[in-house]
Tab-separated table of C-alpha atoms in Angstrom:
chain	number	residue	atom	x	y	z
H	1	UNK	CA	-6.711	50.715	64.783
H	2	UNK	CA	-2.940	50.338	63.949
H	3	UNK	CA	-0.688	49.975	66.608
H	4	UNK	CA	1.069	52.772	67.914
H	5	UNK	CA	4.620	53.555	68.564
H	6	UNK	CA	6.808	56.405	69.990
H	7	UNK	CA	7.878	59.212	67.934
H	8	UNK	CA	12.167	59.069	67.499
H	9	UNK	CA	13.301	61.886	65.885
H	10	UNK	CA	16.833	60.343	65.511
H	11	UNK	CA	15.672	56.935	64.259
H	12	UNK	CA	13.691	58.258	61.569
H	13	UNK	CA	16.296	61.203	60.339
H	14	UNK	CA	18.863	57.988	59.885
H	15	UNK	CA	16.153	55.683	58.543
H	16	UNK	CA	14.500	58.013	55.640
H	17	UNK	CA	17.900	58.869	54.011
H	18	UNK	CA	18.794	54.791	54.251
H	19	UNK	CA	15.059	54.007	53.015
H	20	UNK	CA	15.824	56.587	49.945
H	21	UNK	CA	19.421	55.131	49.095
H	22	UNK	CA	17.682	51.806	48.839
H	23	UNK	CA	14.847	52.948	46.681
H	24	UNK	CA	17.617	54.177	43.964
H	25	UNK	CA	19.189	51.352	44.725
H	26	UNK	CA	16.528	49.169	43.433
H	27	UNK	CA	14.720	51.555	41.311
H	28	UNK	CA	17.272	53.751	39.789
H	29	UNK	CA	16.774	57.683	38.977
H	30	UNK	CA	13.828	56.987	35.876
H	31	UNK	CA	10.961	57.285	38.359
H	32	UNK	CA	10.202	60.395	40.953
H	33	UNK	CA	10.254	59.744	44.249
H	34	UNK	CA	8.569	61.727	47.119
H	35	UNK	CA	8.435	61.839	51.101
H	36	UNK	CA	5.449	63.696	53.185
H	37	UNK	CA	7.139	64.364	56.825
H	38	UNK	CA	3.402	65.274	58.031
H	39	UNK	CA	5.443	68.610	59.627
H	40	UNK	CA	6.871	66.104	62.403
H	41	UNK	CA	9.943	68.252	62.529
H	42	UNK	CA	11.664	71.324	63.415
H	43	UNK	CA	13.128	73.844	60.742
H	44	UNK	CA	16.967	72.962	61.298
H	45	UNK	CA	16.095	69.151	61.436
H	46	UNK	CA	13.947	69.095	58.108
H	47	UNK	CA	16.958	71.284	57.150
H	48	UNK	CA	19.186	68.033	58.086
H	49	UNK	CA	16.933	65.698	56.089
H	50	UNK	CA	16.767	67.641	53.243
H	51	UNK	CA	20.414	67.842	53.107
H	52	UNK	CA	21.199	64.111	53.374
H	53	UNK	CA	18.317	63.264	50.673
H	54	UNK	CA	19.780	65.859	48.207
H	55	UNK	CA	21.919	63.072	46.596
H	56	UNK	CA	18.723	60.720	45.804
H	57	UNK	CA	16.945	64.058	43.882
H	58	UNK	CA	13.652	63.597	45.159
H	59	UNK	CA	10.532	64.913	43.283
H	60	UNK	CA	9.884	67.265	46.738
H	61	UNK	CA	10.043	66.621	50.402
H	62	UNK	CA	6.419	67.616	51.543
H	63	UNK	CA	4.758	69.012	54.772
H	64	UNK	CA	9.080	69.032	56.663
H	65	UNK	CA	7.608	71.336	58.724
H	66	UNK	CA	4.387	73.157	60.013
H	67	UNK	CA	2.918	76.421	57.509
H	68	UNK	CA	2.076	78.830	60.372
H	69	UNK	CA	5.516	79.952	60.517
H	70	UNK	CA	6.848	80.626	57.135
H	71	UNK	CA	10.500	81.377	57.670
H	72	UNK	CA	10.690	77.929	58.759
H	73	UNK	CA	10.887	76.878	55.325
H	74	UNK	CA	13.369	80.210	54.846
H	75	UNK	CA	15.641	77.559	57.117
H	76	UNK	CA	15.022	74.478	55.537
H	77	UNK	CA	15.507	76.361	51.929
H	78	UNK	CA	18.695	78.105	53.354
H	79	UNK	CA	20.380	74.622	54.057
H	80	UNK	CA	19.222	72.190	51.466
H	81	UNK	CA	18.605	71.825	47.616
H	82	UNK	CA	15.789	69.163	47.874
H	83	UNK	CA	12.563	70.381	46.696
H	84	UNK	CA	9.761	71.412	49.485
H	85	UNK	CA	6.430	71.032	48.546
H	86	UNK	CA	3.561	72.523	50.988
H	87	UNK	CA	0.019	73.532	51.121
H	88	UNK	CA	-2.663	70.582	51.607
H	89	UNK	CA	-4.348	72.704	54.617
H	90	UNK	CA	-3.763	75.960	52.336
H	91	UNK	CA	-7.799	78.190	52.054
H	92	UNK	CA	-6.629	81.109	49.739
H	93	UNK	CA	-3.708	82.486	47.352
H	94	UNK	CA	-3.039	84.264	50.670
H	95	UNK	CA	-2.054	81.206	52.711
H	96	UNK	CA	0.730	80.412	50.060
H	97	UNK	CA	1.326	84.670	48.998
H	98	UNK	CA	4.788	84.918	51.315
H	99	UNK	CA	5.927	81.234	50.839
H	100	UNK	CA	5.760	81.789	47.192
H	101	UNK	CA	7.094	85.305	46.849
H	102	UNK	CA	10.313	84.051	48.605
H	103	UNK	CA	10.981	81.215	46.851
H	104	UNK	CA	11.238	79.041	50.034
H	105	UNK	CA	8.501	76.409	48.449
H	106	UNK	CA	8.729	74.706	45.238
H	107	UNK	CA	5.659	73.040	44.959
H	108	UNK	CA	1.924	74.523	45.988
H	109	UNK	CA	-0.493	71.199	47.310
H	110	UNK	CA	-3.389	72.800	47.612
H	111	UNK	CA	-7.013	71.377	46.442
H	112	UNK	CA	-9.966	72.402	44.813
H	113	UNK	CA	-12.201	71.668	47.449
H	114	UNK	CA	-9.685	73.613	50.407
H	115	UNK	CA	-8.841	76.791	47.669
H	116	UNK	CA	-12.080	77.638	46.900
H	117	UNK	CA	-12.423	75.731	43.589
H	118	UNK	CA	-11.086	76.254	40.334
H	119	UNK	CA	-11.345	79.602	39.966
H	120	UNK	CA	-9.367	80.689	43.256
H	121	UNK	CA	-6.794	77.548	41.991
H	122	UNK	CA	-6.072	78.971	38.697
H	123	UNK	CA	-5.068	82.530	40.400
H	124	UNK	CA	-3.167	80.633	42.513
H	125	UNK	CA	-1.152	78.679	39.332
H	126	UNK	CA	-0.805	82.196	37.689
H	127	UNK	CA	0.830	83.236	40.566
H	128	UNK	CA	2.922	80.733	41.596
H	129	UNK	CA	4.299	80.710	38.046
H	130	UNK	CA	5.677	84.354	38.018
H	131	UNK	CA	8.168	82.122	40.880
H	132	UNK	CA	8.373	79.421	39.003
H	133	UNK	CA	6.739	77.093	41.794
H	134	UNK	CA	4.663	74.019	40.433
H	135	UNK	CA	1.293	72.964	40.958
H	136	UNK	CA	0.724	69.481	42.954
H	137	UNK	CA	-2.988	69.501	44.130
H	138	UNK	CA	-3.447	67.627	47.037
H	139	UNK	CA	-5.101	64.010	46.511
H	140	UNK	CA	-5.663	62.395	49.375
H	141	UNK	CA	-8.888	59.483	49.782
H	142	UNK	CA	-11.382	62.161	51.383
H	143	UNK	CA	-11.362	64.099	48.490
H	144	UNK	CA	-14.227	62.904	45.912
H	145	UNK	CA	-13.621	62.286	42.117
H	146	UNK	CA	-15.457	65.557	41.627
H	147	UNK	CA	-12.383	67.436	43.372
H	148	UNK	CA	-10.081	65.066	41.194
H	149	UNK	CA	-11.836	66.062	37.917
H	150	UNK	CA	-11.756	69.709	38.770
H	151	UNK	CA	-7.645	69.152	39.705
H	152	UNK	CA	-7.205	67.267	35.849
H	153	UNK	CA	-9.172	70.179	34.036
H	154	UNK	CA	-6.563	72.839	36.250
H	155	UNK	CA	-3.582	70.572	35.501
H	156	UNK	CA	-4.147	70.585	31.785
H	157	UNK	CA	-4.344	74.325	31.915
H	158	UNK	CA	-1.723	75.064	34.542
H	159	UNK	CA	1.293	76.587	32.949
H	160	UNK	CA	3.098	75.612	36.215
H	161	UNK	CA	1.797	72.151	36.598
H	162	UNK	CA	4.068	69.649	38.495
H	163	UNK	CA	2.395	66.794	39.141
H	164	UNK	CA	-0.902	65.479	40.567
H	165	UNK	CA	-1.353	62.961	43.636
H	166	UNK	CA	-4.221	60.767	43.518
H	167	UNK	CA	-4.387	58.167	46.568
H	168	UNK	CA	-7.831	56.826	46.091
H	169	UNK	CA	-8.168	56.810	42.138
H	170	UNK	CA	-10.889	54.215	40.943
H	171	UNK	CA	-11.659	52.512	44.631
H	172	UNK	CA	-14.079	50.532	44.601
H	173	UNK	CA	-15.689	52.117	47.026
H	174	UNK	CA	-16.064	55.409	45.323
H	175	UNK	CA	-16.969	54.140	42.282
H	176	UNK	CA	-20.118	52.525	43.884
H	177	UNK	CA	-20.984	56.432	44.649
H	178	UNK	CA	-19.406	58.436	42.333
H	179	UNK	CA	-19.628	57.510	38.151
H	180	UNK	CA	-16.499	58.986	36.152
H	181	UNK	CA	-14.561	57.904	33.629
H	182	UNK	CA	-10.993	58.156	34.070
H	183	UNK	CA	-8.110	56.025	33.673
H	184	UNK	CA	-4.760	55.357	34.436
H	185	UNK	CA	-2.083	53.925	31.946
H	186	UNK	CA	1.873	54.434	32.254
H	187	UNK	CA	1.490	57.195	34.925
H	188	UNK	CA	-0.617	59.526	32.784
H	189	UNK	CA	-4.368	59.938	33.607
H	190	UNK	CA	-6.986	59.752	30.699
């Protein structure tokens, strides 16, 4: 297991900003850059973050802060310009319905596999495009390549697509299990 260390709220709302500036630094504006908070924070201090990485223009600032109560993000949205990106843990159109309709998300992170599949996903993409919030289906390594393929046929489609997160794309390990053929070249998927 990792090692483990306390949580400081105030070390890592002066540390992400100063991780960011050095990223652009480096890297300059050409490539997107994105931060998952994993909701560790409360509305006025995702508010705060948001605010100080405004001038780095990040792709979205994902999970800043829990989805049970939506008018958290009605704080964070009130405060900053940075994108906000939610909705990995998201079952139905329903989950999202309020977040959308107020324009206090930006990008919908839902999967195939949590949504209901591609059906339920592409009346979720409708949707979200009357409010001109993007599709980003969630990625992450517990989701198979047959979640993945159903995520590239809804991106193709997607009027509202954003951009698609892949974490585990063409392991070894899931290629022993799973046979697809898919590849990755300049940032675009094939």
């Amino acid at each position: 297991m990792p090692p483990e260390h306390g949580w400081s709220t105030t070390k890592y709302l002066n540390f992400i900003p100063e991780l960011f500036k050095r990223a652009r630094e480096k890297f300059g504006y050409d490539i997107e850059l994105c931060h998952d908070v994993h909701s560790r924070l409360t509305p006025i201090e995702a508010a705060q973050l948001g605010k100080t990485l405004e001038p780095y223009r990040l792709k979205f600032l994902e999970d800043a802060v829990t989805y049970e109560n939506p008018k958290g993000y009605k704080t964070i949205r009130n405060h900053t310009t940075t994108p906000l990106a939610l909705g990995e843990k998201f079952n139905t159109i329903w989950d999202a319905k309020s977040l959308i309709e107020n324009q206090y998300i930006d990008f919908v992170r839902t999967s195939a596999t949590h949504g209901g599949g591609i059906t339920p996903m592409k009346k979720l993409a409708d949707f979200a495009s009357l409010y001109h919030v993007r599709m980003a289906p969630h990625g992450a390594p517990d989701l198979s390549p047959i979640c993945f393929m159903a995520h590239m046929h809804l991106d193709l489609w997607a009027p509202s697509f954003g951009v698609q997160e892949s974490i585990s794309f063409g392991t070894p390990e899931l290629n022993e299990v799973f046979n697809f053929n898919a590849t990755l070249k300049d940032g675009d998927i094939y």
